[in-house]
Amino acid sequence: RRGGRVRKELSRRERKKQETRQSLLAAAMELFHEKGYDATPVEEITERADVGKGTFFNYFPSKEALLAELAAWRVEQMRSALDVKAGAPASPVGRLKRLLTLLHGQAIQEGHLMQRALAARLAQPPAHLAGHKLHGLVNDLVREAQAAGEMRGDLEPGVIGDLLHLLFFHQVIACHHDGAGTRVPQEMETMIDLFMDGLAGPNWRRE
């Protein structure tokens, strides 16, 4: 019985930690949108999240480290948006296209943050790209598409994932150079279709 109480207490404590972490991430994202990354000090993030400044450093070693966490948080949100039960296409290739479209919208809205996050990531010790959450999400969808016969199976999922990442980085760069990206959405729609035609053939559009 005593052990059960300890386990329950630890579970409650872990829930509280997760809630605090989510509050800090949400507060940071709001402030970065309102004021910009450089103009947002840690003190304002903790004030918006209603926690002490020291609490921030219990979760993130620096503001730069927070960027990587925000990127991972965004990927989890995208994973939820790709859930078939939530209305996403049943076709894995269709969900890959939706993912690229979501990433394009994110590049328009959060291009500066994405560039800062990428720079912060590159400044860290090298890590294999397969460990990155976005790369993992893409690879999962590629494997599903190959298993469903929607995508050619003679290529490793990681190779296709790398190509999709190149397309994603193109979106980030294009949005950066085009300001608000007003010309990009229609072009990206065509580019994604052409890219998927090469990987899966035009029949995937019937799904």
CSV table of C-alpha atoms in Angstrom, one decimal:
chain,number,residue,atom,x,y,z
A,1,ARG,CA,0.0,0.0,0.0
A,2,ARG,CA,2.8,2.4,0.9
A,3,GLY,CA,4.6,1.6,-2.3
A,4,GLY,CA,1.4,2.3,-4.2
A,5,ARG,CA,1.1,5.8,-2.6
A,6,VAL,CA,4.7,6.5,-3.6
A,7,ARG,CA,4.1,5.5,-7.2
A,8,LYS,CA,0.9,7.6,-7.3
A,9,GLU,CA,2.8,10.6,-5.8
A,10,LEU,CA,5.6,10.3,-8.4
A,11,SER,CA,3.0,10.1,-11.2
A,12,ARG,CA,1.4,13.3,-9.9
A,13,ARG,CA,4.8,15.0,-9.7
A,14,GLU,CA,5.7,13.9,-13.2
A,15,ARG,CA,2.3,15.3,-14.5
A,16,LYS,CA,3.1,18.6,-12.8
A,17,LYS,CA,6.6,18.7,-14.5
A,18,GLN,CA,5.0,18.1,-17.9
A,19,GLU,CA,2.4,20.8,-17.3
A,20,THR,CA,5.2,23.3,-16.3
A,21,ARG,CA,7.3,22.4,-19.4
A,22,GLN,CA,4.3,22.9,-21.7
A,23,SER,CA,3.5,26.2,-20.1
A,24,LEU,CA,7.0,27.4,-20.7
A,25,LEU,CA,7.0,26.3,-24.3
A,26,ALA,CA,3.6,27.9,-24.9
A,27,ALA,CA,4.6,31.2,-23.3
A,28,ALA,CA,7.9,31.3,-25.3
A,29,MET,CA,6.1,30.7,-28.6
A,30,GLU,CA,3.6,33.4,-27.8
A,31,LEU,CA,6.3,35.9,-26.9
A,32,PHE,CA,8.5,35.0,-29.8
A,33,HIS,CA,5.6,35.8,-32.1
A,34,GLU,CA,4.7,39.0,-30.3
A,35,LYS,CA,8.2,40.5,-29.8
A,36,GLY,CA,10.7,38.3,-31.7
A,37,TYR,CA,13.2,35.9,-30.3
A,38,ASP,CA,16.0,38.4,-29.6
A,39,ALA,CA,13.7,40.9,-27.8
A,40,THR,CA,12.3,38.2,-25.4
A,41,PRO,CA,14.3,37.7,-22.2
A,42,VAL,CA,13.9,34.6,-20.1
A,43,GLU,CA,12.3,36.6,-17.4
A,44,GLU,CA,9.3,37.5,-19.6
A,45,ILE,CA,8.9,33.8,-20.6
A,46,THR,CA,8.7,32.7,-16.9
A,47,GLU,CA,6.4,35.6,-16.0
A,48,ARG,CA,4.0,34.7,-18.8
A,49,ALA,CA,4.2,31.0,-17.7
A,50,ASP,CA,3.7,32.1,-14.1
A,51,VAL,CA,6.8,30.4,-12.7
A,52,GLY,CA,10.0,31.5,-11.2
A,53,LYS,CA,13.0,32.4,-13.3
A,54,GLY,CA,15.0,29.5,-11.8
A,55,THR,CA,12.4,27.1,-12.9
A,56,PHE,CA,13.2,27.8,-16.5
A,57,PHE,CA,16.7,26.5,-16.1
A,58,ASN,CA,15.4,23.3,-14.5
A,59,TYR,CA,13.9,22.5,-17.9
A,60,PHE,CA,16.2,24.2,-20.4
A,61,PRO,CA,19.9,25.1,-20.0
A,62,SER,CA,19.5,28.2,-22.2
A,63,LYS,CA,17.1,30.2,-24.4
A,64,GLU,CA,18.8,28.7,-27.4
A,65,ALA,CA,18.1,25.2,-26.1
A,66,LEU,CA,14.5,26.1,-25.8
A,67,LEU,CA,14.4,26.5,-29.6
A,68,ALA,CA,15.2,22.9,-30.3
A,69,GLU,CA,12.4,21.9,-27.8
A,70,LEU,CA,9.9,24.2,-29.6
A,71,ALA,CA,10.8,22.5,-32.9
A,72,ALA,CA,10.2,19.1,-31.3
A,73,TRP,CA,6.9,20.3,-29.8
A,74,ARG,CA,5.8,21.5,-33.3
A,75,VAL,CA,6.6,18.1,-34.8
A,76,GLU,CA,4.4,16.4,-32.1
A,77,GLN,CA,1.5,18.8,-33.0
A,78,MET,CA,2.0,17.9,-36.7
A,79,ARG,CA,1.9,14.2,-35.9
A,80,SER,CA,-1.5,14.8,-34.2
A,81,ALA,CA,-2.7,16.7,-37.3
A,82,LEU,CA,-1.7,13.7,-39.4
A,83,ASP,CA,-3.8,11.2,-37.5
A,84,VAL,CA,-6.3,9.5,-39.8
A,85,LYS,CA,-8.9,9.5,-37.0
A,86,ALA,CA,-8.6,13.3,-36.9
A,87,GLY,CA,-9.5,13.6,-40.6
A,88,ALA,CA,-6.1,13.2,-42.2
A,89,PRO,CA,-6.0,11.3,-45.5
A,90,ALA,CA,-5.9,7.5,-45.3
A,91,SER,CA,-3.2,7.5,-47.9
A,92,PRO,CA,0.3,7.7,-46.4
A,93,VAL,CA,1.5,9.7,-49.4
A,94,GLY,CA,-1.4,12.0,-49.0
A,95,ARG,CA,-0.4,12.5,-45.4
A,96,LEU,CA,3.2,13.2,-46.5
A,97,LYS,CA,1.8,15.9,-48.8
A,98,ARG,CA,-0.2,17.4,-45.9
A,99,LEU,CA,3.0,17.4,-43.7
A,100,LEU,CA,4.9,19.3,-46.4
A,101,THR,CA,2.0,21.7,-46.7
A,102,LEU,CA,2.0,22.2,-42.9
A,103,LEU,CA,5.7,22.8,-42.9
A,104,HIS,CA,5.4,25.3,-45.6
A,105,GLY,CA,2.8,27.2,-43.6
A,106,GLN,CA,5.1,27.0,-40.6
A,107,ALA,CA,8.0,28.4,-42.6
A,108,ILE,CA,5.8,31.4,-43.6
A,109,GLN,CA,4.7,32.1,-40.0
A,110,GLU,CA,7.8,31.1,-38.1
A,111,GLY,CA,10.6,31.3,-40.7
A,112,HIS,CA,12.9,33.4,-38.5
A,113,LEU,CA,12.4,31.1,-35.5
A,114,MET,CA,13.1,28.0,-37.7
A,115,GLN,CA,16.3,29.5,-39.0
A,116,ARG,CA,17.4,30.3,-35.4
A,117,ALA,CA,16.5,26.8,-34.3
A,118,LEU,CA,18.5,25.3,-37.3
A,119,ALA,CA,21.5,27.5,-36.4
A,120,ALA,CA,21.3,26.4,-32.8
A,121,ARG,CA,21.1,22.8,-33.8
A,122,LEU,CA,24.1,23.0,-36.1
A,123,ALA,CA,26.1,24.6,-33.2
A,124,GLN,CA,25.6,21.4,-31.1
A,125,PRO,CA,27.8,18.3,-31.4
A,126,PRO,CA,27.0,16.3,-34.5
A,127,ALA,CA,24.1,13.9,-34.2
A,128,HIS,CA,22.7,11.4,-36.7
A,129,LEU,CA,19.7,13.0,-38.5
A,130,ALA,CA,17.6,9.9,-38.0
A,131,GLY,CA,17.3,10.8,-34.3
A,132,HIS,CA,15.5,14.1,-35.1
A,133,LYS,CA,11.8,14.0,-34.5
A,134,LEU,CA,10.8,15.4,-37.9
A,135,HIS,CA,13.1,13.0,-39.7
A,136,GLY,CA,11.5,10.2,-37.7
A,137,LEU,CA,8.0,11.3,-38.6
A,138,VAL,CA,8.9,11.5,-42.3
A,139,ASN,CA,10.5,8.1,-42.3
A,140,ASP,CA,7.5,6.5,-40.6
A,141,LEU,CA,5.2,7.9,-43.3
A,142,VAL,CA,7.6,6.7,-46.0
A,143,ARG,CA,7.6,3.2,-44.6
A,144,GLU,CA,3.8,3.2,-44.5
A,145,ALA,CA,3.6,4.4,-48.1
A,146,GLN,CA,6.0,1.7,-49.2
A,147,ALA,CA,4.1,-1.0,-47.3
A,148,ALA,CA,0.9,0.2,-49.0
A,149,GLY,CA,2.5,0.1,-52.4
A,150,GLU,CA,2.0,3.8,-52.9
A,151,MET,CA,5.7,4.5,-53.1
A,152,ARG,CA,8.6,2.8,-54.8
A,153,GLY,CA,10.2,0.3,-52.5
A,154,ASP,CA,13.6,0.1,-54.0
A,155,LEU,CA,14.9,3.0,-51.9
A,156,GLU,CA,15.7,3.2,-48.2
A,157,PRO,CA,13.2,5.3,-46.3
A,158,GLY,CA,16.1,7.5,-45.0
A,159,VAL,CA,17.1,8.4,-48.6
A,160,ILE,CA,13.6,9.5,-49.4
A,161,GLY,CA,13.5,11.3,-46.0
A,162,ASP,CA,16.6,13.2,-46.9
A,163,LEU,CA,15.1,14.3,-50.2
A,164,LEU,CA,11.9,15.5,-48.4
A,165,HIS,CA,14.1,17.4,-46.0
A,166,LEU,CA,15.8,19.2,-48.9
A,167,LEU,CA,12.3,20.2,-50.1
A,168,PHE,CA,11.5,21.5,-46.6
A,169,PHE,CA,14.7,23.5,-46.4
A,170,HIS,CA,13.9,25.0,-49.8
A,171,GLN,CA,10.6,26.2,-48.3
A,172,VAL,CA,12.4,27.9,-45.4
A,173,ILE,CA,14.8,29.6,-47.7
A,174,ALA,CA,12.1,30.6,-50.2
A,175,CYS,CA,9.9,32.1,-47.5
A,176,HIS,CA,12.9,34.0,-46.1
A,177,HIS,CA,13.7,35.6,-49.5
A,178,ASP,CA,10.1,36.2,-50.4
A,179,GLY,CA,9.2,38.0,-47.2
A,180,ALA,CA,5.6,36.8,-46.5
A,181,GLY,CA,6.0,34.1,-49.1
A,182,THR,CA,3.0,35.3,-51.2
A,183,ARG,CA,4.2,33.7,-54.4
A,184,VAL,CA,5.2,30.4,-52.8
A,185,PRO,CA,2.0,28.5,-51.8
A,186,GLN,CA,0.8,27.8,-55.4
A,187,GLU,CA,4.3,27.0,-56.5
A,188,MET,CA,4.8,24.7,-53.5
A,189,GLU,CA,1.6,22.8,-54.3
A,190,THR,CA,2.8,22.1,-57.8
A,191,MET,CA,6.3,21.3,-56.6
A,192,ILE,CA,5.0,18.8,-54.0
A,193,ASP,CA,2.8,17.1,-56.6
A,194,LEU,CA,5.7,16.7,-59.0
A,195,PHE,CA,7.9,15.4,-56.3
A,196,MET,CA,5.3,12.8,-55.2
A,197,ASP,CA,4.7,11.8,-58.8
A,198,GLY,CA,8.4,10.9,-59.1
A,199,LEU,CA,8.3,8.9,-55.9
A,200,ALA,CA,4.9,7.3,-56.2
A,201,GLY,CA,3.5,7.9,-59.7
A,202,PRO,CA,0.5,10.0,-60.6
A,203,ASN,CA,-2.0,7.3,-59.4
A,204,TRP,CA,-1.4,8.3,-55.8
A,205,ARG,CA,-3.6,11.3,-56.4
A,206,ARG,CA,-6.6,9.0,-56.7
A,207,GLU,CA,-6.4,8.2,-53.0
